[in-house]
Short mmCIF file of C-alpha atoms and ligand atoms in Angstrom, two decimals:
data_model
loop_
_atom_site.label_atom_id
_atom_site.label_comp_id
_atom_site.label_asym_id
_atom_site.label_seq_id
_atom_site.Cartn_x
_atom_site.Cartn_y
_atom_site.Cartn_z
CA MET A 1 101.81 113.41 89.67
CA PRO A 2 100.35 112.29 93.08
CA THR A 3 102.03 113.23 96.36
CA PRO A 4 104.63 110.56 97.11
CA ASN A 5 104.39 108.29 100.14
CA ILE A 6 108.00 108.39 101.38
CA TYR A 7 107.99 104.61 101.89
CA LEU A 8 106.89 103.86 98.34
CA PRO A 9 109.02 104.44 95.28
CA PHE A 10 107.35 106.67 92.70
CA LYS A 11 108.08 106.48 89.02
CA THR A 12 109.39 109.61 87.42
CA SER A 13 111.61 110.70 84.57
CA ILE A 14 114.85 112.47 83.83
CA ARG A 15 114.29 115.99 82.52
CA ASP A 16 117.96 116.68 81.85
CA VAL A 17 121.36 115.09 82.35
CA LYS A 18 124.85 116.60 82.01
CA GLU A 19 128.29 115.12 82.39
CA VAL A 20 129.97 117.40 84.94
CA ALA A 21 133.29 115.52 85.17
CA LYS A 22 134.61 112.17 83.98
CA ASP A 23 132.20 109.47 85.29
CA VAL A 24 130.09 112.06 87.14
CA LYS A 25 126.62 113.09 85.93
CA LEU A 26 124.17 115.68 87.16
CA PHE A 27 120.50 114.72 86.77
CA SER A 28 117.43 116.94 86.89
CA ILE A 29 114.53 114.71 87.88
CA VAL A 30 110.86 115.58 87.58
CA VAL A 31 109.13 115.55 91.00
CA PRO A 32 105.64 116.55 92.19
CA GLY A 33 105.26 120.21 93.16
CA ASP A 34 104.78 119.25 96.83
CA PHE A 35 107.90 117.08 97.06
CA THR A 36 109.78 118.82 99.88
CA TYR A 37 113.17 118.12 101.40
CA GLN A 38 115.98 119.77 103.32
CA ALA A 39 119.71 120.14 102.66
CA GLY A 40 121.53 117.03 103.85
CA GLN A 41 118.77 114.57 103.04
CA PHE A 42 118.99 111.79 100.47
CA VAL A 43 116.71 109.69 98.28
CA MET A 44 116.81 106.04 97.28
CA VAL A 45 116.97 105.85 93.49
CA SER A 46 116.34 102.70 91.50
CA VAL A 47 116.85 101.62 87.96
CA LEU A 48 114.72 98.61 87.04
CA GLY A 49 116.83 95.50 86.61
CA ALA A 50 119.89 97.10 88.20
CA GLY A 51 118.97 97.92 91.83
CA GLU A 52 118.70 100.82 94.22
CA ALA A 53 121.25 103.25 95.73
CA PRO A 54 121.17 106.13 98.23
CA ILE A 55 121.98 109.45 96.56
CA SER A 56 122.19 112.88 98.22
CA ILE A 57 119.89 115.64 97.12
CA THR A 58 121.97 118.41 95.58
CA SER A 59 119.22 120.83 94.52
CA THR A 60 118.41 123.78 96.77
CA PRO A 61 115.13 123.41 98.70
CA GLY A 62 112.47 125.83 97.56
CA VAL A 63 114.54 127.07 94.64
CA SER A 64 114.84 124.29 92.08
CA ARG A 65 111.75 122.96 90.34
CA ASP A 66 113.48 119.61 89.79
CA LEU A 67 115.23 117.25 92.13
CA GLU A 68 118.94 117.34 91.29
CA LEU A 69 121.18 114.34 91.88
CA CYS A 70 124.85 114.03 91.05
CA VAL A 71 126.12 110.49 90.58
CA ARG A 72 129.62 109.08 90.25
CA THR A 73 129.99 105.72 88.52
CA VAL A 74 131.46 103.21 90.96
CA GLY A 75 129.56 99.95 90.44
CA HIS A 76 126.41 98.29 89.18
CA VAL A 77 123.62 100.73 90.12
CA SER A 78 125.60 103.92 89.61
CA SER A 79 126.71 102.67 86.13
CA ALA A 80 123.11 101.90 85.22
CA LEU A 81 122.02 105.36 86.46
CA ASN A 82 124.78 107.12 84.56
CA SER A 83 123.87 105.33 81.32
CA LEU A 84 120.36 106.86 81.41
CA THR A 85 119.41 109.83 79.33
CA THR A 86 116.76 112.56 79.05
CA GLY A 87 113.23 111.13 79.15
CA ASP A 88 114.24 107.80 80.71
CA GLY A 89 112.22 106.56 83.66
CA ILE A 90 113.58 105.97 87.16
CA TRP A 91 112.10 105.22 90.59
CA VAL A 92 112.64 107.44 93.60
CA ARG A 93 111.63 107.13 97.28
CA GLY A 94 112.31 109.52 100.11
CA PRO A 95 113.47 112.04 101.13
CA TYR A 96 115.23 110.36 104.03
CA GLY A 97 117.69 111.18 106.79
CA ARG A 98 118.41 113.98 109.19
CA PRO A 99 119.21 117.29 107.47
CA PHE A 100 122.08 119.62 108.33
CA PRO A 101 121.41 121.65 111.48
CA VAL A 102 121.71 125.41 111.01
CA ASN A 103 122.58 127.21 114.21
CA GLY A 104 123.19 130.80 113.14
CA ARG A 105 126.74 131.04 114.45
CA GLN A 106 128.83 133.97 113.29
CA ASP A 107 131.01 132.26 110.69
CA THR A 108 130.52 129.17 108.57
CA LEU A 109 133.18 126.96 107.10
CA PHE A 110 132.44 124.39 104.40
CA ILE A 111 135.03 121.71 103.78
CA CYS A 112 134.35 119.70 100.66
CA GLY A 113 136.42 116.90 99.16
CA GLY A 114 135.68 115.63 95.63
CA ILE A 115 132.09 114.54 95.17
CA GLY A 116 131.55 115.50 98.83
CA ILE A 117 130.51 118.92 97.56
CA VAL A 118 127.24 117.33 96.37
CA PRO A 119 125.30 117.23 99.70
CA LEU A 120 126.84 120.55 100.83
CA ARG A 121 125.90 122.45 97.66
CA PRO A 122 122.23 123.11 98.67
CA LEU A 123 123.29 124.32 102.12
CA ILE A 124 125.91 126.65 100.62
CA ASN A 125 123.33 128.02 98.18
CA GLN A 126 120.82 128.54 100.99
CA MET A 127 123.38 130.36 103.14
CA MET A 128 124.55 132.56 100.28
CA ASN A 129 120.91 133.44 99.47
CA THR A 130 120.11 134.27 103.11
CA ARG A 131 123.29 136.29 103.41
CA ALA A 132 122.37 138.33 100.31
CA LYS A 133 118.81 138.98 101.56
CA THR A 134 119.68 139.89 105.14
CA ASN A 135 122.86 141.73 104.28
CA LYS A 136 124.49 139.91 107.20
CA LYS A 137 128.19 140.30 107.72
CA ALA A 138 128.63 136.66 108.71
CA THR A 139 131.51 135.16 106.77
CA VAL A 140 131.22 132.03 104.66
CA THR A 141 134.40 130.19 103.77
CA ILE A 142 134.29 127.35 101.24
CA MET A 143 137.32 125.08 101.09
CA TYR A 144 137.05 122.63 98.23
CA GLY A 145 139.66 120.04 97.32
CA SER A 146 139.70 117.84 94.20
CA ARG A 147 142.21 115.40 92.78
CA ASN A 148 142.89 117.59 89.72
CA PRO A 149 141.32 120.60 87.95
CA SER A 150 139.18 118.45 85.62
CA GLU A 151 137.40 116.97 88.67
CA VAL A 152 136.28 120.29 90.17
CA LEU A 153 132.47 120.19 90.12
CA PHE A 154 130.11 123.17 89.78
CA LEU A 155 132.93 125.56 88.90
CA ASP A 156 130.47 128.26 87.69
CA GLU A 157 128.60 128.08 90.97
CA VAL A 158 131.84 128.20 92.97
CA ALA A 159 132.77 131.39 91.06
CA ALA A 160 129.30 132.84 91.78
CA TRP A 161 129.70 132.10 95.53
CA GLN A 162 132.99 133.98 95.43
CA ASP A 163 131.34 136.93 93.63
CA GLN A 164 128.64 136.93 96.31
CA GLY A 165 131.29 137.39 99.00
CA ALA A 166 132.27 133.89 100.08
CA ASN A 167 135.94 133.28 100.78
CA VAL A 168 136.67 130.38 98.41
CA VAL A 169 139.81 128.25 98.69
CA LEU A 170 140.07 125.80 95.79
CA THR A 171 142.81 123.23 95.89
CA VAL A 172 143.86 120.19 93.84
CA ASP A 173 146.14 117.32 94.83
CA THR A 174 148.20 117.61 91.67
CA CYS A 175 148.22 119.97 88.73
CA GLN A 176 150.25 120.18 85.55
CA ILE A 177 148.14 123.01 84.12
CA GLU A 178 149.92 126.39 84.23
CA SER A 179 146.66 128.34 84.04
CA TRP A 180 145.40 126.79 87.33
CA LYS A 181 144.82 129.73 89.67
CA GLY A 182 143.93 127.74 92.79
CA CYS A 183 146.11 126.09 95.43
CA THR A 184 147.69 122.67 95.46
CA GLY A 185 147.78 120.20 98.31
CA LEU A 186 145.21 118.71 100.63
CA VAL A 187 142.34 120.88 101.74
CA THR A 188 143.37 120.51 105.40
CA GLU A 189 146.78 122.06 104.57
CA HIS A 190 145.01 125.35 103.79
CA PHE A 191 143.09 125.96 107.02
CA GLY A 192 145.31 129.02 107.57
CA LYS A 193 143.48 130.68 104.64
CA ALA A 194 140.06 130.28 106.28
CA LYS A 195 139.03 133.75 107.43
CA VAL A 196 137.04 132.50 110.40
CA ASN A 197 137.15 132.63 114.15
CA PHE A 198 137.28 128.87 114.74
CA LYS A 199 135.92 129.25 118.27
CA ASN A 200 132.73 130.92 117.03
CA SER A 201 132.12 129.03 113.80
CA THR A 202 130.31 126.03 112.47
CA ALA A 203 131.97 123.67 110.01
CA TYR A 204 130.17 121.37 107.57
CA ILE A 205 132.39 118.65 106.15
CA CYS A 206 131.88 116.03 103.43
CA GLY A 207 134.41 114.07 101.43
CA PRO A 208 136.50 110.92 101.58
CA HIS A 209 136.58 109.49 105.11
CA VAL A 210 140.30 110.22 105.60
CA MET A 211 139.62 113.87 104.80
CA ILE A 212 136.63 113.95 107.16
CA GLN A 213 138.70 112.48 109.99
CA ALA A 214 141.65 114.83 109.42
CA ALA A 215 139.40 117.90 109.14
CA MET A 216 137.42 117.04 112.28
CA ARG A 217 140.62 116.46 114.27
CA ASP A 218 142.25 119.72 113.11
CA LEU A 219 139.16 121.87 113.69
CA SER A 220 138.75 120.43 117.16
CA LEU A 221 142.41 121.19 117.91
CA MET A 222 141.92 124.75 116.65
CA GLY A 223 139.21 125.30 119.25
CA MET A 224 135.98 124.64 117.36
CA SER A 225 133.50 122.95 119.66
CA ASP A 226 132.61 119.34 118.77
CA ASP A 227 128.89 120.12 118.51
CA HIS A 228 129.66 122.67 115.77
CA ILE A 229 131.71 120.28 113.63
CA ILE A 230 129.13 118.64 111.39
CA THR A 231 129.63 115.92 108.81
CA THR A 232 127.57 113.54 106.71
CA LEU A 233 128.54 109.89 106.60
CA GLU A 234 128.29 107.19 103.97
CA ALA A 235 127.32 103.67 104.90
CA HIS A 236 126.12 100.61 103.07
CA MET A 237 122.36 101.07 103.06
CA LYS A 238 119.58 98.88 101.81
CA CYS A 239 116.22 100.09 103.14
CA GLY A 240 117.05 103.74 103.96
CA VAL A 241 114.29 103.80 106.59
CA GLY A 242 115.85 102.20 109.68
CA LYS A 243 114.46 98.69 109.22
CA CYS A 244 117.14 96.42 107.75
CA GLY A 245 120.11 97.28 109.97
CA HIS A 246 122.69 97.32 107.16
CA CYS A 247 123.94 100.76 108.17
CA PHE A 248 123.96 100.11 111.95
CA CYS A 249 127.09 101.54 113.56
CA GLY A 250 127.85 102.63 117.13
CA GLY A 251 124.25 101.88 118.12
CA LYS A 252 122.97 104.27 115.45
CA LEU A 253 121.21 103.65 112.15
CA ILE A 254 123.06 105.93 109.77
CA CYS A 255 120.10 106.13 107.35
CA GLU A 256 117.57 107.23 109.93
CA GLU A 257 119.55 108.89 112.72
CA GLY A 258 122.07 110.33 110.24
CA PRO A 259 123.56 110.62 107.74
CA VAL A 260 124.35 114.00 109.33
CA PHE A 261 126.19 113.83 112.67
CA SER A 262 128.22 116.23 114.79
CA LEU A 263 131.67 115.30 116.03
CA GLU A 264 130.17 115.30 119.52
CA GLU A 265 127.76 112.52 118.46
CA ILE A 266 130.43 110.63 116.55
CA LYS A 267 132.58 110.51 119.69
CA LYS A 268 129.67 109.75 122.01
CA TYR A 269 128.39 106.81 119.95
CA ASN A 270 131.82 105.73 118.65
CA ILE A 271 130.66 106.00 115.05
CA LYS A 272 133.55 105.36 112.66
CA PRO A 273 133.39 107.56 109.56
CA GLY A 274 134.35 105.53 106.54
CA ARG A 275 133.20 102.58 104.57
CA ASP A 276 135.56 99.97 105.99
CA SER A 277 134.31 100.26 109.53
CA LEU A 278 130.66 99.94 108.58
CA VAL A 279 128.64 96.76 108.10
C1 FAD B 1 123.47 108.81 102.42
C2 FAD B 1 124.28 108.54 101.17
C3 FAD B 1 124.33 109.49 100.18
C4 FAD B 1 125.07 109.25 99.01
N1 FAD B 1 125.09 110.20 98.05
C5 FAD B 1 125.73 109.97 96.89
C6 FAD B 1 125.70 110.94 95.85
O1 FAD B 1 125.12 112.01 95.97
N2 FAD B 1 126.35 110.63 94.69
C7 FAD B 1 127.01 109.44 94.52
O2 FAD B 1 127.57 109.22 93.45
N3 FAD B 1 127.06 108.52 95.50
C8 FAD B 1 126.43 108.74 96.67
N4 FAD B 1 126.44 107.80 97.67
C9 FAD B 1 127.18 106.56 97.43
C10 FAD B 1 126.34 105.65 96.56
O3 FAD B 1 125.13 105.30 97.22
C11 FAD B 1 127.12 104.37 96.28
O4 FAD B 1 128.28 104.71 95.54
C12 FAD B 1 126.25 103.44 95.45
O5 FAD B 1 125.32 102.81 96.31
C13 FAD B 1 127.06 102.42 94.78
O6 FAD B 1 126.21 101.45 94.19
P1 FAD B 1 126.74 100.62 92.98
O7 FAD B 1 125.77 99.49 92.75
O8 FAD B 1 127.02 101.52 91.83
O9 FAD B 1 128.11 100.04 93.51
P2 FAD B 1 128.45 98.56 94.01
O10 FAD B 1 128.65 97.72 92.79
O11 FAD B 1 127.46 98.11 95.02
O12 FAD B 1 129.81 98.84 94.77
C14 FAD B 1 130.94 99.50 94.19
C15 FAD B 1 131.89 99.88 95.32
O13 FAD B 1 131.31 100.92 96.14
C16 FAD B 1 131.17 100.45 97.48
N5 FAD B 1 129.86 100.93 97.95
C17 FAD B 1 128.67 100.65 97.41
N6 FAD B 1 127.68 101.27 98.07
C18 FAD B 1 128.27 101.96 99.06
C19 FAD B 1 127.78 102.81 100.08
N7 FAD B 1 126.48 103.11 100.23
N8 FAD B 1 128.66 103.31 100.93
C20 FAD B 1 129.92 103.03 100.84
N9 FAD B 1 130.45 102.26 99.87
C21 FAD B 1 129.64 101.74 98.99
C22 FAD B 1 131.24 98.95 97.42
O14 FAD B 1 131.77 98.39 98.62
C23 FAD B 1 132.21 98.74 96.29
O15 FAD B 1 133.53 98.92 96.70
C24 FAD B 1 125.74 108.03 98.85
C25 FAD B 1 125.69 107.06 99.86
C26 FAD B 1 124.97 107.32 101.02
C27 FAD B 1 124.93 106.29 102.09
#
């Protein structure tokens, strides 16, 4: 397969697809050996006859042979994507967007809500791998909230992160299952369980916009500096390369200058996390 030009879609195929929760599928997509990307970036994926959508890369750079994408059915394109099966062809362009900054602070806190774990997963895997290799004592706390136990994604991986020393706090909004061992309630209600020094930590947040806003506010109040509170934002995107202006907000093109922003930047440019406030 030739090296992709990031502005041109290249045709490829699905090597494997798994249903990981109701209406959520995890795809392994064949990509050329020199297709490189970083945690936090996304690709534009198209299904002929249906359209194109931005989807976060969830595979770990330099580890996975395939490009992994996890898609929740919400509308036309995502339904078409989630009806595809092994061997089917799709079109991909990218990778696009600014990746997550990694600043080497003492402690790291991941705050994931629902499918928001998808863009954070490669960064968590990278940090856990680095931690294992360097034998660093830096703490990693992963707080992950879902609506109910059946919607928790990558449960095996979450268990592996815990085995590798991460402090994992799993919570669900509601639960009628007696065997559920995690917490209940919103993820932000459990910040007391995060074993981190908030003043010397970096937080990476992704989830529904109300969760992002609440988490950013609380972390800031607990003394974390705004430039160390990092999130990734969704916006309606068409081109993905800073040309069409669909994702323009607060003077910033979310596709090109984001989707990763710090709280410092969000305040400075008055970017409003959340779909409703975006074009
Ligand atoms: C950078 C980025 C990364 C993303 N990563 C993922 C991912 O990893 N997995 C995943 O399942 N989804 C992801 N999304 C969201 C995904 O792109 C949209 O859900 C998808 O475009 C919906 O297309 P559709 O044709 O299925 O829905 P439509 O029929 O177009 O719309 C269905 C509903 O979703 C809303 N919607 C559609 N597109 C967007 C959008 N881009 N932002 C906000 N609301 C939207 C519409 O207003 C409508 O309410 C990401 C979005 C962005 C911007």
